mmCIF file of C-alpha atoms in Angstrom:
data_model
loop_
_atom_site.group_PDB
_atom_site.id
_atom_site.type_symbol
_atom_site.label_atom_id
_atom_site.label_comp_id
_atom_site.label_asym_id
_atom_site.label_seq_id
_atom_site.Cartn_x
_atom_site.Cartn_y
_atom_site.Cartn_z
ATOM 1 C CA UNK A 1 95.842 93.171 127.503
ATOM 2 C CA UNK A 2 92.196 92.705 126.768
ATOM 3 C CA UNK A 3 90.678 95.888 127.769
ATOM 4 C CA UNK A 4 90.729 99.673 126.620
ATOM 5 C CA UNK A 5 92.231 100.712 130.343
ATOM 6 C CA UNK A 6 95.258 98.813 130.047
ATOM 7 C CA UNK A 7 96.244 100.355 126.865
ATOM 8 C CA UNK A 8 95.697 103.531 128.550
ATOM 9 C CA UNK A 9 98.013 102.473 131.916
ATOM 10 C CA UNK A 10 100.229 105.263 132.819
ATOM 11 C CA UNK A 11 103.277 102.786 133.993
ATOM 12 C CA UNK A 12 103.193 100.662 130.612
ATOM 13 C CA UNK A 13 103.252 104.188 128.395
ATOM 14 C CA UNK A 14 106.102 105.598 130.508
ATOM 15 C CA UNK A 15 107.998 102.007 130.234
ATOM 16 C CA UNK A 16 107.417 102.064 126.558
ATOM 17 C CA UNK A 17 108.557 105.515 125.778
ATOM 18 C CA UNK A 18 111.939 104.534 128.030
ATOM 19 C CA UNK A 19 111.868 101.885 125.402
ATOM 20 C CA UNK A 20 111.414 103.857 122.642
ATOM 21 C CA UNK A 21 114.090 106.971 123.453
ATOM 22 C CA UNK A 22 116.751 104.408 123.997
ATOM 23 C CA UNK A 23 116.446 103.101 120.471
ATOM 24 C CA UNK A 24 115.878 106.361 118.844
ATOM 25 C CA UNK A 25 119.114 107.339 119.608
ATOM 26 C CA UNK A 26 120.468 104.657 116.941
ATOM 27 C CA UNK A 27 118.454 106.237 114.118
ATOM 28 C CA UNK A 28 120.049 108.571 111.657
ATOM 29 C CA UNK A 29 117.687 111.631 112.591
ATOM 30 C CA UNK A 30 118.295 114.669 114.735
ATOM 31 C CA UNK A 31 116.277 117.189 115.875
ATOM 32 C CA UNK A 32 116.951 119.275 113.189
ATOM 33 C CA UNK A 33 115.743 116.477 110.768
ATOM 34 C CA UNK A 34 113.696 113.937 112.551
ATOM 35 C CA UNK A 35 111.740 111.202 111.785
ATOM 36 C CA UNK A 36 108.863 111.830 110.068
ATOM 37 C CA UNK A 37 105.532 109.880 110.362
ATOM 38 C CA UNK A 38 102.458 110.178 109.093
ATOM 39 C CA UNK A 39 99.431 109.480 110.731
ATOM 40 C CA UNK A 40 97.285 109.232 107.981
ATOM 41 C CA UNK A 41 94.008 108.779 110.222
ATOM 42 C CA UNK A 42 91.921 111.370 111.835
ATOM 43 C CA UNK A 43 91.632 109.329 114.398
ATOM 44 C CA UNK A 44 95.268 108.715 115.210
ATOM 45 C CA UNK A 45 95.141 112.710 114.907
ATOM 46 C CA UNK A 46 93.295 113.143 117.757
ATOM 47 C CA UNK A 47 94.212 110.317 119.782
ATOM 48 C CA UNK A 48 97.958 111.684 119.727
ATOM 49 C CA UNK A 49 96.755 115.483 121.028
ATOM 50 C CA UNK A 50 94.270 113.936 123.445
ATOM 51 C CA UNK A 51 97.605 112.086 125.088
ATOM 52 C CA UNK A 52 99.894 114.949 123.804
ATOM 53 C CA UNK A 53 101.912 111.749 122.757
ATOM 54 C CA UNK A 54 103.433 114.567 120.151
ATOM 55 C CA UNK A 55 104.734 115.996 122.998
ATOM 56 C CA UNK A 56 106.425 112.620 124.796
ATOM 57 C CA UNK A 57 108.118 111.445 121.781
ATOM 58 C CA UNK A 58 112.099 112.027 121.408
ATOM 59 C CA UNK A 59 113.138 115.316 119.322
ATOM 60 C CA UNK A 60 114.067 113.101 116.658
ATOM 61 C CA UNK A 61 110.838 111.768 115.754
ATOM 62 C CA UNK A 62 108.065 113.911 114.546
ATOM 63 C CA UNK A 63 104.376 113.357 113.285
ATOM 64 C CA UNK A 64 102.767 114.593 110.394
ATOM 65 C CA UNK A 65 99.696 114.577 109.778
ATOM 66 C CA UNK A 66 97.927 112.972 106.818
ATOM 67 C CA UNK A 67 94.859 112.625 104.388
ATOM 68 C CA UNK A 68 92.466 110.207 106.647
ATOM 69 C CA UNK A 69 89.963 112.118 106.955
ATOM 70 C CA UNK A 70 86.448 112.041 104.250
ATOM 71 C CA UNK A 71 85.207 115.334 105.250
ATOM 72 C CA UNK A 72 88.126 117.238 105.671
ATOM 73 C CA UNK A 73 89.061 116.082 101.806
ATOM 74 C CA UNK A 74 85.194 117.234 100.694
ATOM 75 C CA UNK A 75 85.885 119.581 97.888
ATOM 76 C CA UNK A 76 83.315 122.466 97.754
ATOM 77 C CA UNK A 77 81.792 121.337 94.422
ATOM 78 C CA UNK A 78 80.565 118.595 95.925
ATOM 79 C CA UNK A 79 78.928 120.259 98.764
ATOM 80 C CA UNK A 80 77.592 122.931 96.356
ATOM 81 C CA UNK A 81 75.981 119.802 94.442
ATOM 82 C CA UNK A 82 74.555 118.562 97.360
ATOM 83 C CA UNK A 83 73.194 122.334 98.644
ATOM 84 C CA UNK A 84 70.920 122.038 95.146
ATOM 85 C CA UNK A 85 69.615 118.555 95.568
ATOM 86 C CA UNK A 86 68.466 119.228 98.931
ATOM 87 C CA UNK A 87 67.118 123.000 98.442
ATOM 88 C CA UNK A 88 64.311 121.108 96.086
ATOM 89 C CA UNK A 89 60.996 120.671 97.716
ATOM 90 C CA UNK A 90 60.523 117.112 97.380
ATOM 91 C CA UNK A 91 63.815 116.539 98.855
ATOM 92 C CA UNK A 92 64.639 114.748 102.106
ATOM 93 C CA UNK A 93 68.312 115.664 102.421
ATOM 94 C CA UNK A 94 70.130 113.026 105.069
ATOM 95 C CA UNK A 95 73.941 112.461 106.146
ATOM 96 C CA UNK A 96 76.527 112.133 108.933
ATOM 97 C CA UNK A 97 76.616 115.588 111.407
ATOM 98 C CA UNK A 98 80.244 116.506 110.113
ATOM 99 C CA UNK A 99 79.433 116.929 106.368
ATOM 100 C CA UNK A 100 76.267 119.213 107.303
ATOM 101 C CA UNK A 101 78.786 121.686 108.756
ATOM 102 C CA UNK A 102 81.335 121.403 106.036
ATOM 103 C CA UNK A 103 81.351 125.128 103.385
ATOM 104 C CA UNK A 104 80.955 125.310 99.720
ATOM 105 C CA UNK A 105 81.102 128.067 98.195
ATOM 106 C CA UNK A 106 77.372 129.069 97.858
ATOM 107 C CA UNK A 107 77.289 127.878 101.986
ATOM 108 C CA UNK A 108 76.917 124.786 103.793
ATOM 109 C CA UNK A 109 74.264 122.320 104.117
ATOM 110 C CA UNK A 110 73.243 123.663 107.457
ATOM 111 C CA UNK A 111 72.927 127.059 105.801
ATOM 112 C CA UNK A 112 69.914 125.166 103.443
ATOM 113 C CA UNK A 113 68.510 123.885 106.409
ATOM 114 C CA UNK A 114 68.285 127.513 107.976
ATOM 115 C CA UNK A 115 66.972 128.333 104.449
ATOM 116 C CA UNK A 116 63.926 125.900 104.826
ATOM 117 C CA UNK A 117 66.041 122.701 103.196
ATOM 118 C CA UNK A 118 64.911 119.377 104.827
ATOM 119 C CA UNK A 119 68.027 118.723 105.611
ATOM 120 C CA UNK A 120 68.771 115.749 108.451
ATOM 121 C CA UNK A 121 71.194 114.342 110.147
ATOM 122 C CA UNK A 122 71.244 110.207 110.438
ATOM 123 C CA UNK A 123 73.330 107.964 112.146
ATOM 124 C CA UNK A 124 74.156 105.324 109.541
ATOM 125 C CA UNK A 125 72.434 105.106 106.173
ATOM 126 C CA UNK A 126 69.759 102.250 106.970
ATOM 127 C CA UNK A 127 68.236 105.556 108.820
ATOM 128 C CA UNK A 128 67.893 107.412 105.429
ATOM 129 C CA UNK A 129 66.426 103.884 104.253
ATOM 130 C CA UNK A 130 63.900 103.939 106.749
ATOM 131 C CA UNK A 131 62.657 107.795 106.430
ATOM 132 C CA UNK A 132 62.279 106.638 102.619
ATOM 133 C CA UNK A 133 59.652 103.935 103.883
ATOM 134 C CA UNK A 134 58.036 106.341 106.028
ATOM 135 C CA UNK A 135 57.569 109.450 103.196
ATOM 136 C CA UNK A 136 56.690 107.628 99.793
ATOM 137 C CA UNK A 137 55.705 110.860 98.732
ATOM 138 C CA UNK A 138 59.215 112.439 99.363
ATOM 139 C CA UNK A 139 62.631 112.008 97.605
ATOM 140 C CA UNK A 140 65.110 110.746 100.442
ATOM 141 C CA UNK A 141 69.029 111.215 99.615
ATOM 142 C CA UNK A 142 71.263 109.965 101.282
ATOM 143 C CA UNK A 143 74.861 111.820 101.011
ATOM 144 C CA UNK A 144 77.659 108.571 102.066
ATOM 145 C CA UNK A 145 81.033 109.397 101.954
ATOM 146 C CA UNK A 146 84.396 108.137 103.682
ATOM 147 C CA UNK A 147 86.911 105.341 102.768
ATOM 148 C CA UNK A 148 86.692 101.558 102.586
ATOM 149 C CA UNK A 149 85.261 102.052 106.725
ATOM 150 C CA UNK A 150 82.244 103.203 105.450
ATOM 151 C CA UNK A 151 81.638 101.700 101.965
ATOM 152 C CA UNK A 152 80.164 98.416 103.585
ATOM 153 C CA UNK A 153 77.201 99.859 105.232
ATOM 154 C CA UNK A 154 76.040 101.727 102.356
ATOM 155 C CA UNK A 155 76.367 98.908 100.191
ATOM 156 C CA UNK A 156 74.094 96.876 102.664
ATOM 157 C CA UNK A 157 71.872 99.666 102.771
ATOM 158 C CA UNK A 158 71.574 100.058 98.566
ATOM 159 C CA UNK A 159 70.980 96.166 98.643
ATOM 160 C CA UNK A 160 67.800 96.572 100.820
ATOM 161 C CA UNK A 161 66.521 99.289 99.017
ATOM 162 C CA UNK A 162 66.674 97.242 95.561
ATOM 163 C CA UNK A 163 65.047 94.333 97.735
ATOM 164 C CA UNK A 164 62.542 96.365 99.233
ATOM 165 C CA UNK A 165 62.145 97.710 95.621
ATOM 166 C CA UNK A 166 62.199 101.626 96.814
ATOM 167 C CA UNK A 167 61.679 104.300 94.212
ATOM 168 C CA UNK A 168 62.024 107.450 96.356
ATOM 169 C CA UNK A 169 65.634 106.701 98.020
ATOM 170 C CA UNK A 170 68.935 107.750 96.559
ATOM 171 C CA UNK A 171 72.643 107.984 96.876
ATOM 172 C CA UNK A 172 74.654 110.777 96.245
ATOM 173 C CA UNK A 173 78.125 108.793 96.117
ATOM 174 C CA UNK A 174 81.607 110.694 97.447
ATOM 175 C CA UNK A 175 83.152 107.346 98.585
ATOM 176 C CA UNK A 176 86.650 107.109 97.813
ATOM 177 C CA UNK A 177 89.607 104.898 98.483
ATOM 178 C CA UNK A 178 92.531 105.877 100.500
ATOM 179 C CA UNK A 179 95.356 103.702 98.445
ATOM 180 C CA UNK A 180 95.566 105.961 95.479
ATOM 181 C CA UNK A 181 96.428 109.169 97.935
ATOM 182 C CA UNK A 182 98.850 107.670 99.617
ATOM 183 C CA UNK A 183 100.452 106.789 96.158
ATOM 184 C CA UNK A 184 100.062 110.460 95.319
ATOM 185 C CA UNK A 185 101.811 111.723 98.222
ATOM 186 C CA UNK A 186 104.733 109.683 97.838
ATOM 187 C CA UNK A 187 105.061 110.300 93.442
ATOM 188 C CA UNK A 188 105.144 113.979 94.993
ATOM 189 C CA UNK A 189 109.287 114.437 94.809
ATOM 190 C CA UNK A 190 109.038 117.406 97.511
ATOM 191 C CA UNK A 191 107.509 115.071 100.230
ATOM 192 C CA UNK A 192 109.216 114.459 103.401
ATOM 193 C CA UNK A 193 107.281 111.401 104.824
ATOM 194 C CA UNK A 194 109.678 108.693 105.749
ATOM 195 C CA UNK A 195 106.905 106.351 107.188
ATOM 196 C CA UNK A 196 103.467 105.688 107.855
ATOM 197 C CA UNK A 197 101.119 104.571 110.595
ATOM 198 C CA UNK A 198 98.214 103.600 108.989
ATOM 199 C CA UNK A 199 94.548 103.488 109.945
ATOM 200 C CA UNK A 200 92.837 100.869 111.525
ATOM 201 C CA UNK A 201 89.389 101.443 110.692
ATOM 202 C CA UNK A 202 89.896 101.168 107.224
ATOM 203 C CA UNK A 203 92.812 98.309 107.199
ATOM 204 C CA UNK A 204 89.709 96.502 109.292
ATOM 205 C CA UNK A 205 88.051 96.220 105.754
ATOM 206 C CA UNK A 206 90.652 96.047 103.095
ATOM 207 C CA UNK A 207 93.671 94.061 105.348
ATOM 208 C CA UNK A 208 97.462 94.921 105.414
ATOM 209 C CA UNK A 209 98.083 93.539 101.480
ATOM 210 C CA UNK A 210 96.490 96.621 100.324
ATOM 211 C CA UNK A 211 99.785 99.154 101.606
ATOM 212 C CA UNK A 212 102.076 96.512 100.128
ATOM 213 C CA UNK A 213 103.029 99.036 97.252
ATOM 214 C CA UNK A 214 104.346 101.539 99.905
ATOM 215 C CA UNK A 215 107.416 99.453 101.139
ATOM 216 C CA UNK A 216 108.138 97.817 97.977
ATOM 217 C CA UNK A 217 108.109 100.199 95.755
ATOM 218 C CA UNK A 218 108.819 103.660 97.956
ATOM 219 C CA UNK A 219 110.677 101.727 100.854
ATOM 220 C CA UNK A 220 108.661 103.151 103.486
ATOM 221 C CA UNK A 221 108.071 101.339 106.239
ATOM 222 C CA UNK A 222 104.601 101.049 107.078
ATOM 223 C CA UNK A 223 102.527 99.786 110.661
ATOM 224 C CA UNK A 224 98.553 99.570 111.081
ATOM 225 C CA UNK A 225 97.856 100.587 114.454
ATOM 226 C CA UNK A 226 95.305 100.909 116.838
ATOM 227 C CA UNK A 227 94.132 104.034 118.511
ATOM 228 C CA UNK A 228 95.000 103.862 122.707
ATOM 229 C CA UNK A 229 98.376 105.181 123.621
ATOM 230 C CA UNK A 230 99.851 102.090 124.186
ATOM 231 C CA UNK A 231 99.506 101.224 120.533
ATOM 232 C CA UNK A 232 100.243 104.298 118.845
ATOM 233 C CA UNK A 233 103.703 104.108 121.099
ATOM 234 C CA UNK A 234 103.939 100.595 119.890
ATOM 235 C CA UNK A 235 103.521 101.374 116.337
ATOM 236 C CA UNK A 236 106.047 103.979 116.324
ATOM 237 C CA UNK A 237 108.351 101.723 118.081
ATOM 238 C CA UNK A 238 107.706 99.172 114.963
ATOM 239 C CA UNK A 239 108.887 101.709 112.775
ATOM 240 C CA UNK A 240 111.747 102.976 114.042
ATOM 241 C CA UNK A 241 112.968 99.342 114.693
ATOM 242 C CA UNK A 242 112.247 99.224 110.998
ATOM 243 C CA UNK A 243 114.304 102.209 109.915
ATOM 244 C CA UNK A 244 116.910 100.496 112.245
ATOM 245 C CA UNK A 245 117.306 97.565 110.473
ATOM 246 C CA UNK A 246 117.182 99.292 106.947
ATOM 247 C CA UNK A 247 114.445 97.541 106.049
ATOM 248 C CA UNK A 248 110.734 98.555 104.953
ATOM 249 C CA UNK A 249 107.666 96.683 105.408
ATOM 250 C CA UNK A 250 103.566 96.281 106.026
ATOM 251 C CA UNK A 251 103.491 95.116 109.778
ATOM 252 C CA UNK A 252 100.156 94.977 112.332
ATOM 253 C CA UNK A 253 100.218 96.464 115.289
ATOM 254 C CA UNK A 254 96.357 95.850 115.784
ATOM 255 C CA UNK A 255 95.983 92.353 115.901
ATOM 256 C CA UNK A 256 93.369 92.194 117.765
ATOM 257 C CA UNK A 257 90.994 94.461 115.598
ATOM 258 C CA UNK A 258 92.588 93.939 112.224
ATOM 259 C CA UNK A 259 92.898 90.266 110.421
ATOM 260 C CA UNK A 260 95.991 90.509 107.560
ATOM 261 C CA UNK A 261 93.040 89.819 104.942
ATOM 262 C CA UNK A 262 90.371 92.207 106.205
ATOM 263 C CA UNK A 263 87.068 91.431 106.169
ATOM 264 C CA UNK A 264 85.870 89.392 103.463
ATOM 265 C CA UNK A 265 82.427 89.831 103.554
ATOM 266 C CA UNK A 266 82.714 93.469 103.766
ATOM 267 C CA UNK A 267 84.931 93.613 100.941
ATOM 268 C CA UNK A 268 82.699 91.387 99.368
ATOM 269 C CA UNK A 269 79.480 93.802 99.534
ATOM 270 C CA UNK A 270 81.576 96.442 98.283
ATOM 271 C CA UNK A 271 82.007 94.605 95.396
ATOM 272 C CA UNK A 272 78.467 93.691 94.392
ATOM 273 C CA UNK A 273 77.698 97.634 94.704
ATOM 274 C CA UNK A 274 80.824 99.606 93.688
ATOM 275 C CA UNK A 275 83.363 100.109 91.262
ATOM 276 C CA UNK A 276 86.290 101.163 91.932
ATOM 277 C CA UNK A 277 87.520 103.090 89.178
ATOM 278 C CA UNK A 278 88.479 106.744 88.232
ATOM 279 C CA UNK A 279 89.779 109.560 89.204
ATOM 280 C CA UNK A 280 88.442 111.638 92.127
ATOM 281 C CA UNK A 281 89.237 115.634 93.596
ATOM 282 C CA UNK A 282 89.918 116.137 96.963
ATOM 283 C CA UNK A 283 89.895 119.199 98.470
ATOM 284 C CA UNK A 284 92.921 120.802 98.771
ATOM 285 C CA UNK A 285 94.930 118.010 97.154
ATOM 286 C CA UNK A 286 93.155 118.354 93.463
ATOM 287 C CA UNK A 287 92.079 115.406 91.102
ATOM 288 C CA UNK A 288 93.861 111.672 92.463
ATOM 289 C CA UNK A 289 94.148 108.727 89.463
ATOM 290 C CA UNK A 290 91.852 105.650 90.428
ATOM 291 C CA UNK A 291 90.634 107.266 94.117
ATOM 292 C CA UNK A 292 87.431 107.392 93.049
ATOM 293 C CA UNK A 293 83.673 105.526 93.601
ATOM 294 C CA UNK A 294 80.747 105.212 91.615
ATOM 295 C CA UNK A 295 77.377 102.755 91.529
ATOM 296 C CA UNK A 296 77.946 99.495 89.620
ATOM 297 C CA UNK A 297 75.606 99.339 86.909
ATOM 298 C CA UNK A 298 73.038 97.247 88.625
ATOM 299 C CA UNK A 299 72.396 100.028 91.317
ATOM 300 C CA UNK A 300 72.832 102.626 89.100
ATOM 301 C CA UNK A 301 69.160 103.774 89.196
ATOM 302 C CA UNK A 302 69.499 105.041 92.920
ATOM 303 C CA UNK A 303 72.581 107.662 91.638
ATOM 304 C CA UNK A 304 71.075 110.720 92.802
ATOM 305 C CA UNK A 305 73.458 112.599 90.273
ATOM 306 C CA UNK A 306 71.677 110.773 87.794
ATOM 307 C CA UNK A 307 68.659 111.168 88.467
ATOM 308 C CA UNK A 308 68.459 114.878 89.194
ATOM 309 C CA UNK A 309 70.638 115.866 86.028
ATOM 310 C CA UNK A 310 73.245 117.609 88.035
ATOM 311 C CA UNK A 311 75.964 119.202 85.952
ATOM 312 C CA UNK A 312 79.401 119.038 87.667
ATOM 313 C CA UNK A 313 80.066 121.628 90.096
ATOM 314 C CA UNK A 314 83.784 123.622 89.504
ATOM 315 C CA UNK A 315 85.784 123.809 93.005
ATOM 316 C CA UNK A 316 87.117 126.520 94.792
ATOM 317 C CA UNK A 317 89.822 126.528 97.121
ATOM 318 C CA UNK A 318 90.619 129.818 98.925
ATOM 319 C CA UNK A 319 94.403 130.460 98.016
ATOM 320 C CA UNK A 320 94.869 132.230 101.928
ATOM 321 C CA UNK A 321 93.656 128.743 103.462
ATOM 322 C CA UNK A 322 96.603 125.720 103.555
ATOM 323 C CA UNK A 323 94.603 122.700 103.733
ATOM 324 C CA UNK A 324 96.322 121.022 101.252
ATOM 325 C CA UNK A 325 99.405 121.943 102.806
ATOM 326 C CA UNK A 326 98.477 120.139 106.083
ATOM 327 C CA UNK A 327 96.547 117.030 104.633
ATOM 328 C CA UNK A 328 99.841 116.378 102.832
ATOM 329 C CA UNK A 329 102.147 116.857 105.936
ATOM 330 C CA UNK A 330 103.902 120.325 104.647
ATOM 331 C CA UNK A 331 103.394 122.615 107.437
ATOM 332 C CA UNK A 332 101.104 122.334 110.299
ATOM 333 C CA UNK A 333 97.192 123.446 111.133
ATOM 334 C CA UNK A 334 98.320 126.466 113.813
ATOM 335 C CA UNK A 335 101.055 127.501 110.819
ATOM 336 C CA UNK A 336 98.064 128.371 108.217
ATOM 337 C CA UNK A 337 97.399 132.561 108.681
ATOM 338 C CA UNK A 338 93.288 131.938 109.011
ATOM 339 C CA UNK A 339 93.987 129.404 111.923
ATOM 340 C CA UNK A 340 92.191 130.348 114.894
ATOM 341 C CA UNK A 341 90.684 134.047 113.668
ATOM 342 C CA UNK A 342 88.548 133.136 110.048
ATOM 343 C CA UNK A 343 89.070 129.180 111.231
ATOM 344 C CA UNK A 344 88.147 128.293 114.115
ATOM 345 C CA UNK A 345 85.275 125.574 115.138
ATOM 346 C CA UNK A 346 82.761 128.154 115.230
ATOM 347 C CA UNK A 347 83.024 129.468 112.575
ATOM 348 C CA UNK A 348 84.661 126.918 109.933
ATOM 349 C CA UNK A 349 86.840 128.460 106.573
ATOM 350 C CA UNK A 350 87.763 124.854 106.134
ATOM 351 C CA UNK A 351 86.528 121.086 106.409
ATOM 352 C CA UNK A 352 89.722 120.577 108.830
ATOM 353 C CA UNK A 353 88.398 122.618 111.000
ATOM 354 C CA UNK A 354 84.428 121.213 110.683
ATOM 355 C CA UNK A 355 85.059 117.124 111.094
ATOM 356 C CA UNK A 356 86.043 115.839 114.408
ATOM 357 C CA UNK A 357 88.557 113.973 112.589
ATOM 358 C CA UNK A 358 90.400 117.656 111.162
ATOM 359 C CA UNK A 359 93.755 118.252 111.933
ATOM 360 C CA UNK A 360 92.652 122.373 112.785
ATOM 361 C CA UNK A 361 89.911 120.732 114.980
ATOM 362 C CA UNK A 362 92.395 118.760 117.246
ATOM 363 C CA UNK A 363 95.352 121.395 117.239
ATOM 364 C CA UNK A 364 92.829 123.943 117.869
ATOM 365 C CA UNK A 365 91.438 121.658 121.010
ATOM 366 C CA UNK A 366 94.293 120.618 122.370
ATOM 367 C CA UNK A 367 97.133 122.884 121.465
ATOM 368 C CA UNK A 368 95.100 126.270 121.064
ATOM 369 C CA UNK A 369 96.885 127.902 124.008
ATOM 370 C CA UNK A 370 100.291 127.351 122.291
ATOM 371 C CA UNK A 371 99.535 129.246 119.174
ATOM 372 C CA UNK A 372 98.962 133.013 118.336
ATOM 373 C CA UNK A 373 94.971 133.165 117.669
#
């Protein structure tokens, strides 16, 4: 197959889920108790609504959804540190659409732009780069988040700002990695995942070795997959071929995106720019060991914490709201009591519900109709 149609073909999906009912019925699941995988990207998330593949699968396989998703995991302290940087005058404010919408607790960053914040949204961070160029006079900060996907650009983008020897461009840094939470899910004794199909946008980077730890030392099996129906069916096929044989390991269902060894360049940059060290909170799932990302010390002068004295911000999480319930696979988005009436896309109680990549956002697009709101 070389091109996105074919992975879409109606007669391959329904052959494959033939497939894929006859050998569920040798796994040691029922309906009651089914298989359990979780989709750990956003992307996946709203791949599998947008082909109600949820809905095609045997009874004895389930999804759950995961933690892949930067914005949803935003905790409000860090959007209520951002809200101050870019509510100063000299401030040029700039990041991706979905974090803009995202709520702290003293409002989003769209509320400072309504409040006379030049606030902005760019495309990629060489755009926040660029607007630094163009207003010498003006502070531009650029606000990067998201896993190992992301991390790459941003690194690029700090290089040519030391290069181009900018003093007016900064980084406010909420980068983190997603290996630590998936550790932290599974040292949670009261989880139920049994295995995972990991996210190919982020294995693109870092390669298969880095989910190694989840099948040998939690026994889960584990498949990087693409995002057409054809190979989400395919990586859940992996799996339960996996659970069949009693066995548990890192396979690749998206060879033709994802070498086993990443991208080494990319990887590379990252590691010129970044440390990977520390601990890191994410909403709704508090503070994870060694998720998080900070500026190596050679690029530590464009740290916008740094260099606007921000104190840390304490978090808030809304004890009505269950966003950490659903980014760790315990109950799902339409099962939360705000769903649809205080969250819903319009107006947003929680990042799940802002990013395109949310959990709320695709249940609430796709499956709406099927829930009380």
């Amino acid at each position: 197959m070389r091109f996105v149609d074919e992975y879409r073909a109606p007669e391959a999906v329904m052959q494959l889920l033939e497939r894929l009912r006859d050998r569920a019925r040798r796994l040691d699941y029922t309906p009651a108790r089914p298989l359990r995988i979780m989709e750990v990207c956003g992307g996946h998330t709203h791949a599998i609504f947008k082909f109600g593949l949820d809905q095609l699968l045997p009874e004895n396989i389930e999804f759950i959804h995961g933690p892949g998703c930067p914005v949803c995991v935003l905790p409000m302290g860090r959007i209520d540190a951002c809200v101050e940087i870019a509510s100063r005058p000299e401030v040029i404010f700039c990041t991706f659409g979905d974090a803009i919408r995202v709520p702290g607790k003293n409002g989003s960053l769209l509320a400072a732009k309504s409040r006379g914040a030049d606030v902005r949204m760019v495309y990629s961070p060489m755009d926040a780069l660029k607007l630094a160029e163009a207003n010498p006079d003006r502070k531009v900060v650029f606000f990067g988040l998201g896993f190992e996907t992301t991390m790459p650009a941003t690194a690029v983008t700090l290089e040519q700002a030391r290069a181009r020897n900018l003093t007016n461009f900064f980084f406010f840094c909420q980068h983190i990695t997603l290996g630590p939470t998936l550790r932290s899910l599974l040292e949670q004794p009261d989880n139920s995942i049994d295995a995972f199909l990991a996210p190919g946008h982020v294995s693109m980077v870092t390669g298969t070795a880095a989910y190694g730890f989840i099948a040998d030392e939690f026994q889960r099996p584990l498949v990087v997959a693409g995002f057409e129906p054809l190979d989400l069916l395919q990586g859940v096929m992996m799996l339960v071929e996996q659970k069949i044989a009693a066995c548990s390991r890192v396979e690749n269902q998206y060879r033709r995106v994802v070498p086993d060894n990443g991208n080494p360049l990319a990887q590379q940059a990252i590691a010129r720019v970044f440390t990977v060290e520390g601990e890191s909170e994410w909403r709704g799932l508090g503070v994870i060991a060694h998720s998080g990302v900070r500026l190596s010390d050679a690029f530590r002068r464009f740290d916008a914490e740094t260099h606007f004295q921000l104190c840390p911000q304490q978090t808030y999480d809304d004890p009505r709201a269950r966003c950490g319930e659903v980014l760790t696979g315990r109950c799902k988005p339409h099962q939360c009591p705000l769903f649809g009436q205080t969250c819903n896309p319009q107006t947003a109680f929680g990042a799940l519900m802002v990013s395109s990549e949310g959990a709320c956002a695709a249940w609430y697009h796709y499956r709406a109709q099927e829930c009380e709101v």
